Amino acid sequence: VAHQPHGRGYLCADGTPLPTPALSFGTDFSADRGFAIVRTAPQPGHDGAGGPVPPLPAWGLLHPDGRWVPAPAALLEPLTDGDGWLVAPQPDTPLAPFITRDGQMAYVNGEGSVVWRVHYDGQQVALLDAEGALLWRSGVQPNCWPPRPFFQSPLNDHLEGLSTLDGVVPLAH
């Protein structure tokens, strides 16, 4: 991965840039997975009035040949640890964990297809196949909740640290 002033890029073994969309984030390529997890950079676009509007960044999977596979629309962001780092690839698996837009988890393959889903209900966690059939369920335990998003955390996560209303304006900036 090459860190450049305008974002991130990848270099081939001969030093030439790997053709990719403009990226704002990228992991190393994983030998087990065969792809890197990347996020596109906002790019100037045009609204109906002709003014620049940056399109929303999108998560996806980048293959060593430069092929970018967008993450399915149901996925919010890759799974991170408590410090906001993407979780390390699990050995011997080609799957990547993502948090879903409905607050659960899914594991995707290099083509962006959901292979497994993980469902939390507050007391148990269940592993489901792509069609939703139950594969495994944990025992009952208190406070069994899904991981929280890091990149798109709920607004109230930011407001909890404010002791007075005077902090709202600096936070907004």
CSV table of N, CA and C in Angstrom, one decimal:
chain,number,residue,atom,x,y,z
A,1,VAL,N,0.9,-1.2,0.0
A,1,VAL,CA,0.0,0.0,0.0
A,1,VAL,C,0.9,1.2,0.0
A,2,ALA,N,0.6,2.2,-0.9
A,2,ALA,CA,1.4,3.4,-0.9
A,2,ALA,C,0.5,4.5,-0.4
A,3,HIS,N,1.0,5.2,0.7
A,3,HIS,CA,0.2,6.3,1.2
A,3,HIS,C,0.6,7.6,0.5
A,4,GLN,N,-0.4,8.2,-0.2
A,4,GLN,CA,-0.1,9.4,-1.0
A,4,GLN,C,-0.9,10.5,-0.4
A,5,PRO,N,-0.5,11.7,-0.8
A,5,PRO,CA,-1.2,12.9,-0.3
A,5,PRO,C,-2.7,12.9,-0.6
A,6,HIS,N,-3.1,12.4,-1.7
A,6,HIS,CA,-4.5,12.4,-2.1
A,6,HIS,C,-5.2,11.1,-1.8
A,7,GLY,N,-4.6,10.2,-1.0
A,7,GLY,CA,-5.3,9.0,-0.6
A,7,GLY,C,-4.3,7.8,-0.6
A,8,ARG,N,-4.8,6.7,-0.9
A,8,ARG,CA,-4.0,5.5,-0.8
A,8,ARG,C,-4.0,4.8,-2.2
A,9,GLY,N,-2.9,4.1,-2.5
A,9,GLY,CA,-2.9,3.3,-3.7
A,9,GLY,C,-2.0,2.1,-3.5
A,10,TYR,N,-2.0,1.2,-4.5
A,10,TYR,CA,-1.2,0.0,-4.4
A,10,TYR,C,-0.2,0.0,-5.5
A,11,LEU,N,0.9,-0.6,-5.2
A,11,LEU,CA,2.0,-0.8,-6.2
A,11,LEU,C,2.1,-2.2,-6.6
A,12,CYS,N,2.4,-2.5,-7.9
A,12,CYS,CA,2.7,-3.8,-8.3
A,12,CYS,C,4.1,-4.2,-8.0
A,13,ALA,N,4.5,-5.4,-8.2
A,13,ALA,CA,5.9,-5.8,-7.9
A,13,ALA,C,6.9,-5.0,-8.7
A,14,ASP,N,6.6,-4.6,-9.9
A,14,ASP,CA,7.5,-3.8,-10.7
A,14,ASP,C,7.5,-2.3,-10.4
A,15,GLY,N,6.7,-1.9,-9.4
A,15,GLY,CA,6.7,-0.5,-8.9
A,15,GLY,C,5.7,0.3,-9.6
A,16,THR,N,5.0,-0.2,-10.6
A,16,THR,CA,3.9,0.6,-11.3
A,16,THR,C,2.7,0.6,-10.4
A,17,PRO,N,1.9,1.7,-10.5
A,17,PRO,CA,0.6,1.7,-9.7
A,17,PRO,C,-0.4,0.7,-10.2
A,18,LEU,N,-1.0,0.0,-9.2
A,18,LEU,CA,-2.1,-0.9,-9.6
A,18,LEU,C,-3.3,0.0,-9.9
A,19,PRO,N,-4.0,-0.2,-11.0
A,19,PRO,CA,-5.2,0.6,-11.4
A,19,PRO,C,-6.3,0.3,-10.4
A,20,THR,N,-6.7,1.3,-9.7
A,20,THR,CA,-7.8,1.1,-8.7
A,20,THR,C,-8.7,2.4,-8.7
A,21,PRO,N,-9.9,2.3,-8.2
A,21,PRO,CA,-10.6,3.6,-7.9
A,21,PRO,C,-9.8,4.4,-6.9
A,22,ALA,N,-10.0,5.7,-6.8
A,22,ALA,CA,-9.4,6.5,-5.8
A,22,ALA,C,-9.8,5.9,-4.4
A,23,LEU,N,-8.8,5.7,-3.5
A,23,LEU,CA,-9.0,5.1,-2.2
A,23,LEU,C,-8.7,6.0,-1.1
A,24,SER,N,-9.5,5.9,0.0
A,24,SER,CA,-9.1,6.6,1.2
A,24,SER,C,-8.6,5.7,2.3
A,25,PHE,N,-8.8,4.4,2.1
A,25,PHE,CA,-8.3,3.4,3.1
A,25,PHE,C,-8.1,2.1,2.4
A,26,GLY,N,-7.1,1.4,2.9
A,26,GLY,CA,-6.8,0.1,2.3
A,26,GLY,C,-6.0,-0.8,3.2
A,27,THR,N,-6.3,-2.0,3.4
A,27,THR,CA,-5.5,-3.0,4.2
A,27,THR,C,-4.5,-3.6,3.3
A,28,ASP,N,-3.6,-4.4,3.8
A,28,ASP,CA,-2.7,-5.2,3.1
A,28,ASP,C,-3.5,-6.3,2.4
A,29,PHE,N,-2.9,-6.8,1.3
A,29,PHE,CA,-3.5,-8.0,0.7
A,29,PHE,C,-3.3,-9.2,1.7
A,30,SER,N,-4.3,-10.0,1.8
A,30,SER,CA,-4.2,-11.2,2.7
A,30,SER,C,-4.0,-12.4,1.8
A,31,ALA,N,-3.0,-13.2,2.1
A,31,ALA,CA,-2.7,-14.4,1.4
A,31,ALA,C,-3.9,-15.4,1.5
A,32,ASP,N,-4.5,-15.5,2.7
A,32,ASP,CA,-5.6,-16.4,2.9
A,32,ASP,C,-6.8,-15.9,2.2
A,33,ARG,N,-7.1,-14.6,2.2
A,33,ARG,CA,-8.3,-14.1,1.6
A,33,ARG,C,-8.1,-13.9,0.1
A,34,GLY,N,-6.9,-13.4,-0.3
A,34,GLY,CA,-6.7,-13.1,-1.7
A,34,GLY,C,-7.2,-11.8,-2.1
A,35,PHE,N,-7.5,-10.9,-1.2
A,35,PHE,CA,-8.0,-9.5,-1.5
A,35,PHE,C,-7.7,-8.6,-0.3
A,36,ALA,N,-7.8,-7.3,-0.5
A,36,ALA,CA,-7.6,-6.3,0.5
A,36,ALA,C,-9.0,-5.7,0.7
A,37,ILE,N,-9.2,-5.2,1.9
A,37,ILE,CA,-10.5,-4.4,2.2
A,37,ILE,C,-10.1,-3.0,2.0
A,38,VAL,N,-10.9,-2.3,1.2
A,38,VAL,CA,-10.6,-0.9,0.8
A,38,VAL,C,-11.9,0.0,0.9
A,39,ARG,N,-11.7,1.3,1.0
A,39,ARG,CA,-12.8,2.2,1.0
A,39,ARG,C,-12.4,3.3,0.0
A,40,THR,N,-13.4,3.5,-0.9
A,40,THR,CA,-13.1,4.5,-2.0
A,40,THR,C,-13.1,5.9,-1.3
A,41,ALA,N,-12.4,6.8,-2.0
A,41,ALA,CA,-12.3,8.2,-1.6
A,41,ALA,C,-13.4,9.0,-2.2
A,42,PRO,N,-13.9,10.0,-1.5
A,42,PRO,CA,-15.0,10.9,-2.1
A,42,PRO,C,-14.4,11.6,-3.3
A,43,GLN,N,-15.1,11.6,-4.3
A,43,GLN,CA,-14.7,12.3,-5.6
A,43,GLN,C,-15.7,13.4,-6.0
A,44,PRO,N,-15.2,14.5,-6.5
A,44,PRO,CA,-16.1,15.5,-6.9
A,44,PRO,C,-17.1,15.0,-8.0
A,45,GLY,N,-18.3,15.3,-7.8
A,45,GLY,CA,-19.4,14.9,-8.8
A,45,GLY,C,-20.1,16.2,-9.1
A,46,HIS,N,-21.3,16.0,-9.6
A,46,HIS,CA,-22.1,17.1,-10.0
A,46,HIS,C,-23.5,16.9,-9.5
A,47,ASP,N,-24.1,17.9,-8.9
A,47,ASP,CA,-25.5,17.8,-8.6
A,47,ASP,C,-26.3,18.4,-9.7
A,48,GLY,N,-27.6,18.5,-9.6
A,48,GLY,CA,-28.4,19.0,-10.7
A,48,GLY,C,-28.1,20.4,-11.1
A,49,ALA,N,-27.5,21.2,-10.2
A,49,ALA,CA,-27.2,22.6,-10.5
A,49,ALA,C,-25.7,22.7,-11.0
A,50,GLY,N,-25.0,21.6,-11.1
A,50,GLY,CA,-23.7,21.7,-11.7
A,50,GLY,C,-22.6,21.9,-10.7
A,51,GLY,N,-23.0,22.0,-9.4
A,51,GLY,CA,-22.0,22.2,-8.3
A,51,GLY,C,-21.3,20.9,-7.9
A,52,PRO,N,-20.1,20.9,-7.3
A,52,PRO,CA,-19.5,19.7,-6.9
A,52,PRO,C,-20.2,19.1,-5.7
A,53,VAL,N,-20.4,17.8,-5.7
A,53,VAL,CA,-20.9,17.0,-4.6
A,53,VAL,C,-20.1,15.8,-4.5
A,54,PRO,N,-19.4,15.6,-3.3
A,54,PRO,CA,-18.6,14.4,-3.2
A,54,PRO,C,-19.5,13.2,-3.0
A,55,PRO,N,-19.4,12.2,-3.9
A,55,PRO,CA,-20.2,11.0,-3.6
A,55,PRO,C,-19.7,10.3,-2.3
A,56,LEU,N,-20.6,9.5,-1.7
A,56,LEU,CA,-20.3,8.9,-0.5
A,56,LEU,C,-19.2,7.8,-0.7
A,57,PRO,N,-18.2,7.7,0.2
A,57,PRO,CA,-17.3,6.6,0.1
A,57,PRO,C,-18.0,5.3,0.2
A,58,ALA,N,-17.4,4.3,-0.4
A,58,ALA,CA,-18.0,2.9,-0.4
A,58,ALA,C,-16.9,1.9,0.0
A,59,TRP,N,-17.3,0.9,0.8
A,59,TRP,CA,-16.4,-0.2,1.1
A,59,TRP,C,-16.4,-1.2,0.1
A,60,GLY,N,-15.3,-1.9,-0.1
A,60,GLY,CA,-15.3,-3.0,-1.1
A,60,GLY,C,-14.0,-3.9,-0.9
A,61,LEU,N,-13.9,-4.8,-1.8
A,61,LEU,CA,-12.8,-5.7,-1.8
A,61,LEU,C,-11.9,-5.5,-3.1
A,62,LEU,N,-10.6,-5.4,-2.9
A,62,LEU,CA,-9.7,-5.1,-4.0
A,62,LEU,C,-8.9,-6.4,-4.2
A,63,HIS,N,-8.9,-6.8,-5.5
A,63,HIS,CA,-8.1,-8.0,-5.8
A,63,HIS,C,-6.8,-7.6,-6.4
A,64,PRO,N,-5.8,-8.5,-6.4
A,64,PRO,CA,-4.4,-8.1,-6.8
A,64,PRO,C,-4.3,-7.7,-8.3
A,65,ASP,N,-5.4,-8.0,-9.1
A,65,ASP,CA,-5.4,-7.6,-10.5
A,65,ASP,C,-6.0,-6.2,-10.7
A,66,GLY,N,-6.4,-5.6,-9.5
A,66,GLY,CA,-7.0,-4.3,-9.6
A,66,GLY,C,-8.5,-4.3,-9.6
A,67,ARG,N,-9.1,-5.5,-9.7
A,67,ARG,CA,-10.6,-5.6,-9.7
A,67,ARG,C,-11.2,-5.2,-8.3
A,68,TRP,N,-12.1,-4.2,-8.4
A,68,TRP,CA,-12.8,-3.8,-7.2
A,68,TRP,C,-14.2,-4.3,-7.1
A,69,VAL,N,-14.5,-5.0,-6.0
A,69,VAL,CA,-15.8,-5.6,-5.8
A,69,VAL,C,-16.5,-4.8,-4.7
A,70,PRO,N,-17.6,-4.0,-5.0
A,70,PRO,CA,-18.2,-3.3,-3.9
A,70,PRO,C,-18.9,-4.2,-2.9
A,71,ALA,N,-18.8,-3.8,-1.6
A,71,ALA,CA,-19.5,-4.6,-0.6
A,71,ALA,C,-21.0,-4.5,-0.8
A,72,PRO,N,-21.8,-5.6,-0.6
A,72,PRO,CA,-23.2,-5.5,-0.7
A,72,PRO,C,-23.8,-4.3,0.1
A,73,ALA,N,-24.9,-3.8,-0.5
A,73,ALA,CA,-25.6,-2.6,0.2
A,73,ALA,C,-26.0,-2.9,1.6
A,74,ALA,N,-26.3,-4.1,2.0
A,74,ALA,CA,-26.7,-4.5,3.3
A,74,ALA,C,-25.6,-4.4,4.4
A,75,LEU,N,-24.3,-4.2,3.9
A,75,LEU,CA,-23.2,-4.1,4.8
A,75,LEU,C,-22.8,-2.7,5.1
A,76,LEU,N,-22.6,-2.4,6.3
A,76,LEU,CA,-22.3,-1.0,6.8
A,76,LEU,C,-20.8,-0.7,6.7
A,77,GLU,N,-20.0,-1.6,7.3
A,77,GLU,CA,-18.6,-1.4,7.4
A,77,GLU,C,-17.9,-2.6,7.9
A,78,PRO,N,-16.5,-2.8,7.7
A,78,PRO,CA,-15.8,-3.9,8.1
A,78,PRO,C,-15.8,-4.0,9.7
A,79,LEU,N,-15.7,-5.1,10.2
A,79,LEU,CA,-15.6,-5.3,11.7
A,79,LEU,C,-14.3,-4.7,12.2
A,80,THR,N,-14.3,-4.0,13.3
A,80,THR,CA,-13.1,-3.4,13.9
A,80,THR,C,-13.0,-3.9,15.3
A,81,ASP,N,-11.8,-3.8,15.9
A,81,ASP,CA,-11.6,-4.1,17.3
A,81,ASP,C,-11.9,-2.9,18.1
A,82,GLY,N,-11.7,-3.0,19.4
A,82,GLY,CA,-12.1,-1.9,20.3
A,82,GLY,C,-11.4,-0.6,20.1
A,83,ASP,N,-10.2,-0.7,19.4
A,83,ASP,CA,-9.5,0.6,19.1
A,83,ASP,C,-9.8,1.1,17.7
A,84,GLY,N,-10.7,0.5,16.9
A,84,GLY,CA,-11.0,1.0,15.6
A,84,GLY,C,-10.2,0.4,14.5
A,85,TRP,N,-9.3,-0.6,14.8
A,85,TRP,CA,-8.5,-1.2,13.7
A,85,TRP,C,-9.4,-2.4,13.1
A,86,LEU,N,-9.3,-2.6,11.8
A,86,LEU,CA,-9.9,-3.8,11.3
A,86,LEU,C,-9.4,-5.0,11.9
A,87,VAL,N,-10.3,-6.0,12.2
A,87,VAL,CA,-9.8,-7.2,12.8
A,87,VAL,C,-8.9,-8.0,11.8
A,88,ALA,N,-7.9,-8.6,12.3
A,88,ALA,CA,-7.0,-9.4,11.5
A,88,ALA,C,-7.7,-10.5,10.8
A,89,PRO,N,-7.2,-10.9,9.6
A,89,PRO,CA,-7.8,-12.0,8.9
A,89,PRO,C,-7.6,-13.3,9.7
A,90,GLN,N,-8.7,-14.1,9.8
A,90,GLN,CA,-8.6,-15.4,10.5
A,90,GLN,C,-7.8,-16.3,9.6
A,91,PRO,N,-6.9,-17.1,10.2
A,91,PRO,CA,-6.0,-18.0,9.4
A,91,PRO,C,-6.9,-19.0,8.7
A,92,ASP,N,-6.5,-19.3,7.5
A,92,ASP,CA,-7.1,-20.4,6.7
A,92,ASP,C,-8.5,-20.1,6.3
A,93,THR,N,-9.0,-18.8,6.2
A,93,THR,CA,-10.3,-18.5,5.8
A,93,THR,C,-10.3,-17.4,4.7
A,94,PRO,N,-11.0,-17.5,3.7
A,94,PRO,CA,-11.1,-16.4,2.7
A,94,PRO,C,-12.2,-15.4,2.9
A,95,LEU,N,-12.7,-15.4,4.2
A,95,LEU,CA,-13.9,-14.5,4.5
A,95,LEU,C,-13.5,-13.3,5.3
A,96,ALA,N,-14.3,-12.2,5.1
A,96,ALA,CA,-14.0,-11.0,5.9
A,96,ALA,C,-15.3,-10.6,6.6
A,97,PRO,N,-15.2,-10.3,7.9
A,97,PRO,CA,-16.4,-9.9,8.7
A,97,PRO,C,-16.8,-8.5,8.5
A,98,PHE,N,-18.1,-8.2,8.3
A,98,PHE,CA,-18.6,-6.9,8.2
A,98,PHE,C,-19.8,-6.7,9.2
A,99,ILE,N,-20.0,-5.5,9.6
A,99,ILE,CA,-21.2,-5.2,10.4
A,99,ILE,C,-22.3,-4.8,9.4
A,100,THR,N,-23.5,-5.3,9.6
A,100,THR,CA,-24.6,-5.1,8.6
A,100,THR,C,-25.4,-3.8,9.0
A,101,ARG,N,-26.1,-3.3,8.1
A,101,ARG,CA,-26.9,-2.1,8.3
A,101,ARG,C,-28.0,-2.3,9.4
A,102,ASP,N,-28.4,-3.6,9.6
A,102,ASP,CA,-29.4,-3.8,10.7
A,102,ASP,C,-28.7,-4.2,12.0
A,103,GLY,N,-27.4,-3.9,12.1
A,103,GLY,CA,-26.7,-4.0,13.4
A,103,GLY,C,-26.2,-5.4,13.7
A,104,GLN,N,-26.2,-6.3,12.8
A,104,GLN,CA,-25.7,-7.7,13.0
A,104,GLN,C,-24.4,-7.8,12.3
A,105,MET,N,-24.0,-9.0,12.0
A,105,MET,CA,-22.7,-9.3,11.3
A,105,MET,C,-22.9,-10.2,10.1
A,106,ALA,N,-22.0,-10.1,9.2
A,106,ALA,CA,-22.0,-11.0,8.0
A,106,ALA,C,-20.6,-11.3,7.6
A,107,TYR,N,-20.3,-12.4,7.1
A,107,TYR,CA,-19.0,-12.8,6.5
A,107,TYR,C,-19.1,-12.9,5.0
A,108,VAL,N,-18.3,-12.2,4.3
A,108,VAL,CA,-18.3,-12.2,2.8
A,108,VAL,C,-17.1,-12.8,2.2
A,109,ASN,N,-17.3,-13.3,1.0
A,109,ASN,CA,-16.1,-13.9,0.3
A,109,ASN,C,-15.6,-12.8,-0.7
A,110,GLY,N,-14.6,-13.2,-1.4
A,110,GLY,CA,-13.9,-12.2,-2.3
A,110,GLY,C,-14.8,-11.7,-3.4
A,111,GLU,N,-15.9,-12.3,-3.7
A,111,GLU,CA,-16.8,-11.8,-4.7
A,111,GLU,C,-17.9,-11.0,-4.1
A,112,GLY,N,-17.8,-10.7,-2.8
A,112,GLY,CA,-18.8,-9.8,-2.1
A,112,GLY,C,-20.1,-10.6,-1.8
A,113,SER,N,-20.1,-11.9,-1.8
A,113,SER,CA,-21.3,-12.6,-1.5
A,113,SER,C,-21.3,-13.0,0.0
A,114,VAL,N,-22.4,-12.8,0.7
A,114,VAL,CA,-22.5,-13.1,2.1
A,114,VAL,C,-22.6,-14.7,2.2
A,115,VAL,N,-21.7,-15.2,3.0
A,115,VAL,CA,-21.6,-16.7,3.1
A,115,VAL,C,-22.2,-17.1,4.5
A,116,TRP,N,-21.9,-16.3,5.5
A,116,TRP,CA,-22.5,-16.6,6.9
A,116,TRP,C,-23.0,-15.3,7.4
A,117,ARG,N,-24.0,-15.4,8.3
A,117,ARG,CA,-24.5,-14.3,9.0
A,117,ARG,C,-24.5,-14.6,10.5
A,118,VAL,N,-24.3,-13.6,11.3
A,118,VAL,CA,-24.2,-13.8,12.8
A,118,VAL,C,-25.3,-12.9,13.3
A,119,HIS,N,-26.2,-13.5,14.1
A,119,HIS,CA,-27.3,-12.8,14.7
A,119,HIS,C,-27.2,-12.8,16.2
A,120,TYR,N,-27.3,-11.6,16.8
A,120,TYR,CA,-27.2,-11.4,18.3
A,120,TYR,C,-28.6,-11.0,18.8
A,121,ASP,N,-29.1,-11.5,19.9
A,121,ASP,CA,-30.4,-11.1,20.4
A,121,ASP,C,-30.3,-10.6,21.8
A,122,GLY,N,-29.2,-10.3,22.3
A,122,GLY,CA,-29.0,-9.9,23.7
A,122,GLY,C,-28.7,-11.0,24.7
A,123,GLN,N,-29.1,-12.2,24.4
A,123,GLN,CA,-28.8,-13.3,25.3
A,123,GLN,C,-28.0,-14.5,24.6
A,124,GLN,N,-28.1,-14.5,23.3
A,124,GLN,CA,-27.5,-15.6,22.5
A,124,GLN,C,-27.0,-15.0,21.2
A,125,VAL,N,-26.0,-15.8,20.6
A,125,VAL,CA,-25.5,-15.5,19.3
A,125,VAL,C,-25.8,-16.7,18.4
A,126,ALA,N,-26.2,-16.5,17.2
A,126,ALA,CA,-26.5,-17.6,16.3
A,126,ALA,C,-25.7,-17.4,15.0
A,127,LEU,N,-25.1,-18.5,14.5
A,127,LEU,CA,-24.5,-18.5,13.2
A,127,LEU,C,-25.5,-19.0,12.1
A,128,LEU,N,-25.7,-18.3,11.1
A,128,LEU,CA,-26.7,-18.7,10.1
A,128,LEU,C,-26.0,-18.8,8.7
A,129,ASP,N,-26.5,-19.6,7.8
A,129,ASP,CA,-25.9,-19.7,6.5
A,129,ASP,C,-26.5,-18.5,5.7
A,130,ALA,N,-26.1,-18.4,4.4
A,130,ALA,CA,-26.4,-17.2,3.6
A,130,ALA,C,-28.0,-17.1,3.4
A,131,GLU,N,-28.7,-18.2,3.5
A,131,GLU,CA,-30.1,-18.2,3.4
A,131,GLU,C,-30.9,-18.0,4.7
A,132,GLY,N,-30.1,-18.0,5.8
A,132,GLY,CA,-30.7,-17.7,7.1
A,132,GLY,C,-31.0,-19.0,7.9
A,133,ALA,N,-30.6,-20.2,7.4
A,133,ALA,CA,-30.7,-21.4,8.2
A,133,ALA,C,-29.8,-21.4,9.3
A,134,LEU,N,-30.2,-21.9,10.5
A,134,LEU,CA,-29.4,-21.9,11.7
A,134,LEU,C,-28.3,-23.0,11.5
A,135,LEU,N,-27.1,-22.6,11.8
A,135,LEU,CA,-25.9,-23.6,11.8
A,135,LEU,C,-25.5,-23.9,13.2
A,136,TRP,N,-25.6,-22.9,14.1
A,136,TRP,CA,-25.1,-23.0,15.5
A,136,TRP,C,-25.7,-21.9,16.3
A,137,ARG,N,-25.9,-22.2,17.6
A,137,ARG,CA,-26.4,-21.2,18.6
A,137,ARG,C,-25.7,-21.4,19.9
A,138,SER,N,-25.3,-20.2,20.5
A,138,SER,CA,-24.6,-20.3,21.8
A,138,SER,C,-25.5,-20.6,22.9
A,139,GLY,N,-25.0,-20.8,24.1
A,139,GLY,CA,-25.8,-20.9,25.3
A,139,GLY,C,-26.2,-19.5,25.7
A,140,VAL,N,-27.2,-19.5,26.6
A,140,VAL,CA,-27.7,-18.2,27.1
A,140,VAL,C,-26.6,-17.5,27.9
A,141,GLN,N,-26.4,-16.2,27.7
A,141,GLN,CA,-25.5,-15.5,28.5
A,141,GLN,C,-26.0,-14.0,28.5
A,142,PRO,N,-25.7,-13.3,29.6
A,142,PRO,CA,-26.2,-11.9,29.7
A,142,PRO,C,-25.4,-11.0,28.8
A,143,ASN,N,-26.0,-10.0,28.3
A,143,ASN,CA,-25.4,-8.9,27.5
A,143,ASN,C,-24.6,-9.4,26.3
A,144,CYS,N,-25.3,-10.2,25.5
A,144,CYS,CA,-24.7,-10.8,24.3
A,144,CYS,C,-25.2,-9.9,23.1
A,145,TRP,N,-24.4,-8.8,22.8
A,145,TRP,CA,-24.7,-7.8,21.8
A,145,TRP,C,-23.7,-7.8,20.7
A,146,PRO,N,-24.2,-7.4,19.5
A,146,PRO,CA,-23.2,-7.3,18.4
A,146,PRO,C,-22.2,-6.2,18.6
A,147,PRO,N,-21.1,-6.3,17.8
A,147,PRO,CA,-20.1,-5.2,17.9
A,147,PRO,C,-20.7,-3.9,17.3
A,148,ARG,N,-20.2,-2.8,17.8
A,148,ARG,CA,-20.7,-1.5,17.4
A,148,ARG,C,-19.9,-1.0,16.2
A,149,PRO,N,-20.5,-0.3,15.4
A,149,PRO,CA,-19.8,0.3,14.2
A,149,PRO,C,-18.7,1.3,14.8
A,150,PHE,N,-17.7,1.4,14.0
A,150,PHE,CA,-16.6,2.4,14.4
A,150,PHE,C,-16.7,3.6,13.4
A,151,PHE,N,-16.7,3.3,12.1
A,151,PHE,CA,-16.6,4.4,11.1
A,151,PHE,C,-17.9,5.1,11.0
A,152,GLN,N,-19.0,4.5,11.2
A,152,GLN,CA,-20.3,5.1,11.2
A,152,GLN,C,-21.0,4.9,12.5
A,153,SER,N,-20.4,5.3,13.6
A,153,SER,CA,-21.0,5.1,14.9
A,153,SER,C,-22.2,6.0,15.1
A,154,PRO,N,-23.2,5.6,15.9
A,154,PRO,CA,-24.3,6.5,16.1
A,154,PRO,C,-24.0,7.8,16.7
A,155,LEU,N,-24.7,8.8,16.4
A,155,LEU,CA,-24.5,10.2,16.8
A,155,LEU,C,-24.4,10.3,18.3
A,156,ASN,N,-25.2,9.6,19.0
A,156,ASN,CA,-25.2,9.7,20.5
A,156,ASN,C,-23.9,9.2,21.1
A,157,ASP,N,-23.1,8.4,20.4
A,157,ASP,CA,-21.8,8.0,20.9
A,157,ASP,C,-20.9,9.2,21.0
A,158,HIS,N,-21.0,10.2,20.1
A,158,HIS,CA,-20.2,11.4,20.2
A,158,HIS,C,-20.7,12.3,21.2
A,159,LEU,N,-22.0,12.4,21.4
A,159,LEU,CA,-22.6,13.3,22.4
A,159,LEU,C,-22.4,12.9,23.8
A,160,GLU,N,-22.2,11.7,24.1
A,160,GLU,CA,-22.1,11.2,25.5
A,160,GLU,C,-20.9,11.8,26.2
A,161,GLY,N,-19.9,12.2,25.5
A,161,GLY,CA,-18.7,12.8,26.1
A,161,GLY,C,-18.8,14.3,26.4
A,162,LEU,N,-19.9,14.9,26.0
A,162,LEU,CA,-20.1,16.3,26.2
A,162,LEU,C,-20.7,16.6,27.6
A,163,SER,N,-20.1,17.5,28.4
A,163,SER,CA,-20.6,17.8,29.7
A,163,SER,C,-21.5,19.0,29.7
A,164,THR,N,-21.4,19.9,28.6
A,164,THR,CA,-22.3,21.0,28.5
A,164,THR,C,-22.6,21.2,27.0
A,165,LEU,N,-23.6,22.0,26.8
A,165,LEU,CA,-24.0,22.3,25.4
A,165,LEU,C,-23.0,23.1,24.7
A,166,ASP,N,-22.1,23.8,25.4
A,166,ASP,CA,-21.0,24.6,24.8
A,166,ASP,C,-20.1,23.7,23.9
A,167,GLY,N,-20.1,22.4,24.1
A,167,GLY,CA,-19.2,21.5,23.4
A,167,GLY,C,-19.8,21.1,22.0
A,168,VAL,N,-21.1,21.4,21.8
A,168,VAL,CA,-21.7,20.9,20.6
A,168,VAL,C,-21.1,21.5,19.3
A,169,VAL,N,-20.9,22.8,19.3
A,169,VAL,CA,-20.4,23.6,18.2
A,169,VAL,C,-19.0,23.1,17.8
A,170,PRO,N,-18.0,23.0,18.8
A,170,PRO,CA,-16.7,22.5,18.4
A,170,PRO,C,-16.8,21.1,17.9
A,171,LEU,N,-17.7,20.2,18.4
A,171,LEU,CA,-17.8,18.9,17.9
A,171,LEU,C,-18.3,18.9,16.5
A,172,ALA,N,-19.2,19.7,16.2
A,172,ALA,CA,-19.8,19.8,14.8
A,172,ALA,C,-18.7,20.3,13.8
A,173,HIS,N,-17.8,21.2,14.3
A,173,HIS,CA,-16.7,21.6,13.4
A,173,HIS,C,-15.7,20.5,13.2
